């Protein structure tokens, strides 16, 4: 069970004076009901919450939660990889403040930047490596996906393979299971991406992160994105589970 000081550091303490009854109920919900709902380990829980806060643009809460995630065992490399990968799903316009906030937090904690590079590809081989990552995650039907579709939009499928998968999924620091889990969080948190959310729920299930695991992830992230997007995510997981039978 979490305690208040561990989960809500001093940044949050003024609210105990100005909004005492709200904080009492929020604390009880998050620290007792939600945190004790399942057996998800703290590192996975915090990685999911960090990704979710980027997805829902919760920069203030992100700055509160990030030191908690680091304390729970999420490494500086893992945090940076979560932030980097989010660019493919939210765009740099929405992610840049989170990158700056992460750098500020890591520097304040004495982490020397830049961190060691996690890149494993070059500009020359990123497309080939990205296609392989797509195949590993989604199946052999992705082998030629990069050159499919109408001619005028085919370049976007190629970018998806080379940039989204070739530039990010091929990096070390996170494995495919972790990357698919955080992608699920990016998509569920921003909303309006239900077709993609269902596809990535299928990918999670294919990799062994089953329906019950995804429900745990949704449950732990619900306080940060609210009920409507959480219920949409649950529906997508149910659709994915039916497709995966």
GROMACS .gro file of C-alpha atoms in nm:
model
  245
    1UNK     CA    1   0.000   0.000   0.000
    2UNK     CA    2   0.128   0.349  -0.085
    3UNK     CA    3   0.164   0.618   0.176
    4UNK     CA    4   0.084   0.984   0.123
    5UNK     CA    5   0.440   1.114   0.152
    6UNK     CA    6   0.572   0.861  -0.103
    7UNK     CA    7   0.304   0.921  -0.363
    8UNK     CA    8   0.228   1.288  -0.319
    9UNK     CA    9   0.544   1.483  -0.241
   10UNK     CA   10   0.558   1.841  -0.115
   11UNK     CA   11   0.434   1.981  -0.449
   12UNK     CA   12   0.088   1.857  -0.358
   13UNK     CA   13   0.082   1.944   0.012
   14UNK     CA   14  -0.069   2.296  -0.027
   15UNK     CA   15  -0.389   2.132  -0.151
   16UNK     CA   16  -0.431   1.964   0.187
   17UNK     CA   17  -0.489   2.315   0.321
   18UNK     CA   18  -0.694   2.471   0.041
   19UNK     CA   19  -0.891   2.165  -0.077
   20UNK     CA   20  -0.889   1.931   0.220
   21UNK     CA   21  -1.204   1.730   0.153
   22UNK     CA   22  -1.118   1.685  -0.215
   23UNK     CA   23  -0.770   1.558  -0.126
   24UNK     CA   24  -0.915   1.328   0.140
   25UNK     CA   25  -1.137   1.154  -0.117
   26UNK     CA   26  -0.878   1.160  -0.396
   27UNK     CA   27  -0.617   1.013  -0.163
   28UNK     CA   28  -0.849   0.739  -0.052
   29UNK     CA   29  -0.947   0.653  -0.407
   30UNK     CA   30  -0.595   0.653  -0.555
   31UNK     CA   31  -0.390   0.527  -0.261
   32UNK     CA   32  -0.629   0.263  -0.132
   33UNK     CA   33  -0.896   0.159  -0.381
   34UNK     CA   34  -0.698   0.191  -0.704
   35UNK     CA   35  -0.347   0.103  -0.581
   36UNK     CA   36  -0.472  -0.209  -0.404
   37UNK     CA   37  -0.707  -0.325  -0.678
   38UNK     CA   38  -0.459  -0.565  -0.838
   39UNK     CA   39  -0.112  -0.716  -0.818
   40UNK     CA   40   0.056  -0.494  -1.077
   41UNK     CA   41   0.413  -0.425  -0.969
   42UNK     CA   42   0.510  -0.067  -0.886
   43UNK     CA   43   0.755  -0.024  -1.177
   44UNK     CA   44   0.499  -0.126  -1.438
   45UNK     CA   45   0.229   0.080  -1.269
   46UNK     CA   46   0.445   0.391  -1.266
   47UNK     CA   47   0.564   0.344  -1.626
   48UNK     CA   48   0.200   0.324  -1.734
   49UNK     CA   49   0.106   0.635  -1.535
   50UNK     CA   50   0.400   0.834  -1.675
   51UNK     CA   51   0.299   0.738  -2.031
   52UNK     CA   52  -0.065   0.817  -1.955
   53UNK     CA   53   0.018   1.163  -1.823
   54UNK     CA   54   0.205   1.241  -2.145
   55UNK     CA   55  -0.090   1.109  -2.344
   56UNK     CA   56  -0.343   1.328  -2.162
   57UNK     CA   57  -0.107   1.630  -2.152
   58UNK     CA   58  -0.096   1.628  -1.771
   59UNK     CA   59   0.232   1.821  -1.743
   60UNK     CA   60   0.175   1.943  -1.385
   61UNK     CA   61   0.088   1.597  -1.259
   62UNK     CA   62   0.376   1.452  -1.463
   63UNK     CA   63   0.618   1.671  -1.270
   64UNK     CA   64   0.470   1.544  -0.944
   65UNK     CA   65   0.468   1.177  -1.045
   66UNK     CA   66   0.807   1.154  -1.220
   67UNK     CA   67   1.017   1.151  -0.899
   68UNK     CA   68   0.778   0.891  -0.757
   69UNK     CA   69   0.834   0.675  -1.065
   70UNK     CA   70   1.210   0.706  -1.028
   71UNK     CA   71   1.181   0.615  -0.660
   72UNK     CA   72   0.973   0.310  -0.758
   73UNK     CA   73   1.259   0.181  -0.975
   74UNK     CA   74   1.181   0.323  -1.318
   75UNK     CA   75   1.524   0.415  -1.454
   76UNK     CA   76   1.628   0.742  -1.615
   77UNK     CA   77   1.679   0.555  -1.943
   78UNK     CA   78   1.328   0.407  -1.925
   79UNK     CA   79   1.174   0.748  -1.858
   80UNK     CA   80   1.359   0.903  -2.150
   81UNK     CA   81   1.253   0.616  -2.378
   82UNK     CA   82   0.889   0.667  -2.278
   83UNK     CA   83   0.915   1.036  -2.362
   84UNK     CA   84   1.097   0.977  -2.691
   85UNK     CA   85   0.849   0.716  -2.813
   86UNK     CA   86   0.553   0.936  -2.727
   87UNK     CA   87   0.657   1.172  -3.008
   88UNK     CA   88   0.545   0.913  -3.264
   89UNK     CA   89   0.197   0.902  -3.109
   90UNK     CA   90   0.142   1.261  -2.995
   91UNK     CA   91   0.381   1.469  -3.205
   92UNK     CA   92   0.664   1.692  -3.089
   93UNK     CA   93   0.424   1.985  -3.041
   94UNK     CA   94   0.268   1.810  -2.744
   95UNK     CA   95   0.573   1.623  -2.614
   96UNK     CA   96   0.841   1.892  -2.603
   97UNK     CA   97   0.732   2.031  -2.261
   98UNK     CA   98   0.758   1.679  -2.117
   99UNK     CA   99   1.110   1.636  -2.254
  100UNK     CA  100   1.221   1.962  -2.096
  101UNK     CA  101   1.050   1.869  -1.766
  102UNK     CA  102   1.221   1.528  -1.768
  103UNK     CA  103   1.562   1.681  -1.830
  104UNK     CA  104   1.508   1.932  -1.550
  105UNK     CA  105   1.400   1.660  -1.307
  106UNK     CA  106   1.686   1.424  -1.391
  107UNK     CA  107   1.942   1.705  -1.366
  108UNK     CA  108   1.800   1.808  -1.028
  109UNK     CA  109   1.845   1.450  -0.909
  110UNK     CA  110   2.209   1.447  -1.015
  111UNK     CA  111   2.171   1.242  -1.333
  112UNK     CA  112   2.431   1.337  -1.592
  113UNK     CA  113   2.289   1.416  -1.934
  114UNK     CA  114   2.299   1.310  -2.208
  115UNK     CA  115   2.231   0.950  -2.115
  116UNK     CA  116   2.407   0.672  -2.310
  117UNK     CA  117   2.257   0.631  -2.657
  118UNK     CA  118   2.003   0.350  -2.691
  119UNK     CA  119   1.991   0.366  -3.071
  120UNK     CA  120   2.060   0.044  -3.263
  121UNK     CA  121   1.985   0.160  -3.618
  122UNK     CA  122   2.127   0.393  -3.880
  123UNK     CA  123   1.952   0.613  -4.134
  124UNK     CA  124   2.045   0.347  -4.391
  125UNK     CA  125   1.891   0.045  -4.213
  126UNK     CA  126   1.607   0.195  -4.006
  127UNK     CA  127   1.338   0.097  -4.259
  128UNK     CA  128   1.446  -0.268  -4.268
  129UNK     CA  129   1.475  -0.280  -3.889
  130UNK     CA  130   1.140  -0.107  -3.847
  131UNK     CA  131   0.966  -0.355  -4.075
  132UNK     CA  132   1.110  -0.639  -3.870
  133UNK     CA  133   0.986  -0.477  -3.549
  134UNK     CA  134   0.636  -0.448  -3.699
  135UNK     CA  135   0.647  -0.816  -3.798
  136UNK     CA  136   0.769  -0.920  -3.452
  137UNK     CA  137   0.489  -0.726  -3.283
  138UNK     CA  138   0.193  -0.761  -3.521
  139UNK     CA  139   0.274  -1.066  -3.734
  140UNK     CA  140   0.392  -1.154  -4.085
  141UNK     CA  141   0.113  -0.956  -4.251
  142UNK     CA  142   0.319  -0.644  -4.175
  143UNK     CA  143   0.609  -0.750  -4.399
  144UNK     CA  144   0.488  -0.545  -4.697
  145UNK     CA  145   0.258  -0.300  -4.519
  146UNK     CA  146   0.508  -0.016  -4.568
  147UNK     CA  147   0.447  -0.018  -4.943
  148UNK     CA  148   0.070  -0.071  -4.931
  149UNK     CA  149  -0.214   0.175  -4.976
  150UNK     CA  150  -0.295   0.444  -5.228
  151UNK     CA  151   0.005   0.590  -5.406
  152UNK     CA  152  -0.051   0.941  -5.273
  153UNK     CA  153  -0.048   0.824  -4.909
  154UNK     CA  154   0.195   0.531  -4.932
  155UNK     CA  155   0.479   0.742  -4.796
  156UNK     CA  156   0.302   0.760  -4.460
  157UNK     CA  157   0.306   0.381  -4.423
  158UNK     CA  158   0.676   0.391  -4.510
  159UNK     CA  159   0.734   0.659  -4.246
  160UNK     CA  160   0.541   0.448  -3.996
  161UNK     CA  161   0.783   0.160  -4.053
  162UNK     CA  162   1.104   0.365  -4.072
  163UNK     CA  163   1.031   0.639  -3.820
  164UNK     CA  164   0.779   0.507  -3.565
  165UNK     CA  165   0.917   0.154  -3.554
  166UNK     CA  166   1.265   0.191  -3.702
  167UNK     CA  167   1.363   0.495  -3.497
  168UNK     CA  168   1.191   0.408  -3.167
  169UNK     CA  169   1.094   0.042  -3.128
  170UNK     CA  170   1.444  -0.070  -3.223
  171UNK     CA  171   1.603   0.122  -2.936
  172UNK     CA  172   1.725  -0.054  -2.624
  173UNK     CA  173   1.610   0.064  -2.281
  174UNK     CA  174   1.261  -0.082  -2.322
  175UNK     CA  175   1.158  -0.415  -2.476
  176UNK     CA  176   0.870  -0.473  -2.717
  177UNK     CA  177   0.628  -0.562  -2.436
  178UNK     CA  178   0.701  -0.241  -2.248
  179UNK     CA  179   0.682  -0.036  -2.566
  180UNK     CA  180   0.345  -0.180  -2.659
  181UNK     CA  181   0.217  -0.120  -2.306
  182UNK     CA  182   0.316   0.246  -2.310
  183UNK     CA  183   0.175   0.287  -2.662
  184UNK     CA  184  -0.155   0.153  -2.530
  185UNK     CA  185  -0.135   0.421  -2.259
  186UNK     CA  186  -0.053   0.704  -2.503
  187UNK     CA  187  -0.352   0.613  -2.718
  188UNK     CA  188  -0.604   0.551  -2.441
  189UNK     CA  189  -0.509   0.874  -2.264
  190UNK     CA  190  -0.541   1.109  -2.561
  191UNK     CA  191  -0.871   0.964  -2.682
  192UNK     CA  192  -1.006   0.970  -3.036
  193UNK     CA  193  -0.767   0.693  -3.140
  194UNK     CA  194  -0.989   0.393  -3.077
  195UNK     CA  195  -0.909   0.206  -3.403
  196UNK     CA  196  -0.537   0.234  -3.328
  197UNK     CA  197  -0.599   0.157  -2.962
  198UNK     CA  198  -0.774  -0.167  -3.055
  199UNK     CA  199  -0.488  -0.262  -3.289
  200UNK     CA  200  -0.230  -0.205  -3.018
  201UNK     CA  201  -0.443  -0.392  -2.766
  202UNK     CA  202  -0.432  -0.685  -3.012
  203UNK     CA  203  -0.053  -0.644  -3.031
  204UNK     CA  204  -0.024  -0.646  -2.651
  205UNK     CA  205  -0.229  -0.964  -2.633
  206UNK     CA  206  -0.024  -1.123  -2.911
  207UNK     CA  207   0.292  -1.054  -2.712
  208UNK     CA  208   0.146  -1.215  -2.400
  209UNK     CA  209   0.004  -0.911  -2.218
  210UNK     CA  210  -0.348  -1.044  -2.204
  211UNK     CA  211  -0.688  -0.885  -2.150
  212UNK     CA  212  -0.653  -0.907  -1.772
  213UNK     CA  213  -0.317  -0.729  -1.781
  214UNK     CA  214  -0.458  -0.446  -1.995
  215UNK     CA  215  -0.755  -0.408  -1.759
  216UNK     CA  216  -0.506  -0.366  -1.473
  217UNK     CA  217  -0.327  -0.095  -1.672
  218UNK     CA  218  -0.653   0.087  -1.744
  219UNK     CA  219  -0.756   0.061  -1.380
  220UNK     CA  220  -0.433   0.213  -1.251
  221UNK     CA  221  -0.447   0.499  -1.501
  222UNK     CA  222  -0.818   0.580  -1.458
  223UNK     CA  223  -0.766   0.855  -1.195
  224UNK     CA  224  -0.546   1.043  -1.443
  225UNK     CA  225  -0.772   1.031  -1.751
  226UNK     CA  226  -1.121   0.988  -1.603
  227UNK     CA  227  -1.401   0.744  -1.671
  228UNK     CA  228  -1.504   0.813  -2.034
  229UNK     CA  229  -1.162   0.743  -2.186
  230UNK     CA  230  -1.110   0.450  -1.950
  231UNK     CA  231  -1.443   0.297  -2.053
  232UNK     CA  232  -1.352   0.349  -2.420
  233UNK     CA  233  -1.023   0.169  -2.356
  234UNK     CA  234  -1.204  -0.119  -2.189
  235UNK     CA  235  -1.429  -0.153  -2.493
  236UNK     CA  236  -1.124  -0.161  -2.721
  237UNK     CA  237  -0.963  -0.429  -2.507
  238UNK     CA  238  -1.277  -0.640  -2.525
  239UNK     CA  239  -1.282  -0.603  -2.906
  240UNK     CA  240  -0.913  -0.695  -2.920
  241UNK     CA  241  -0.971  -1.002  -2.704
  242UNK     CA  242  -1.247  -1.117  -2.937
  243UNK     CA  243  -1.023  -1.065  -3.242
  244UNK     CA  244  -0.740  -1.258  -3.075
  245UNK     CA  245  -0.940  -1.575  -3.014
   0.00000   0.00000   0.00000
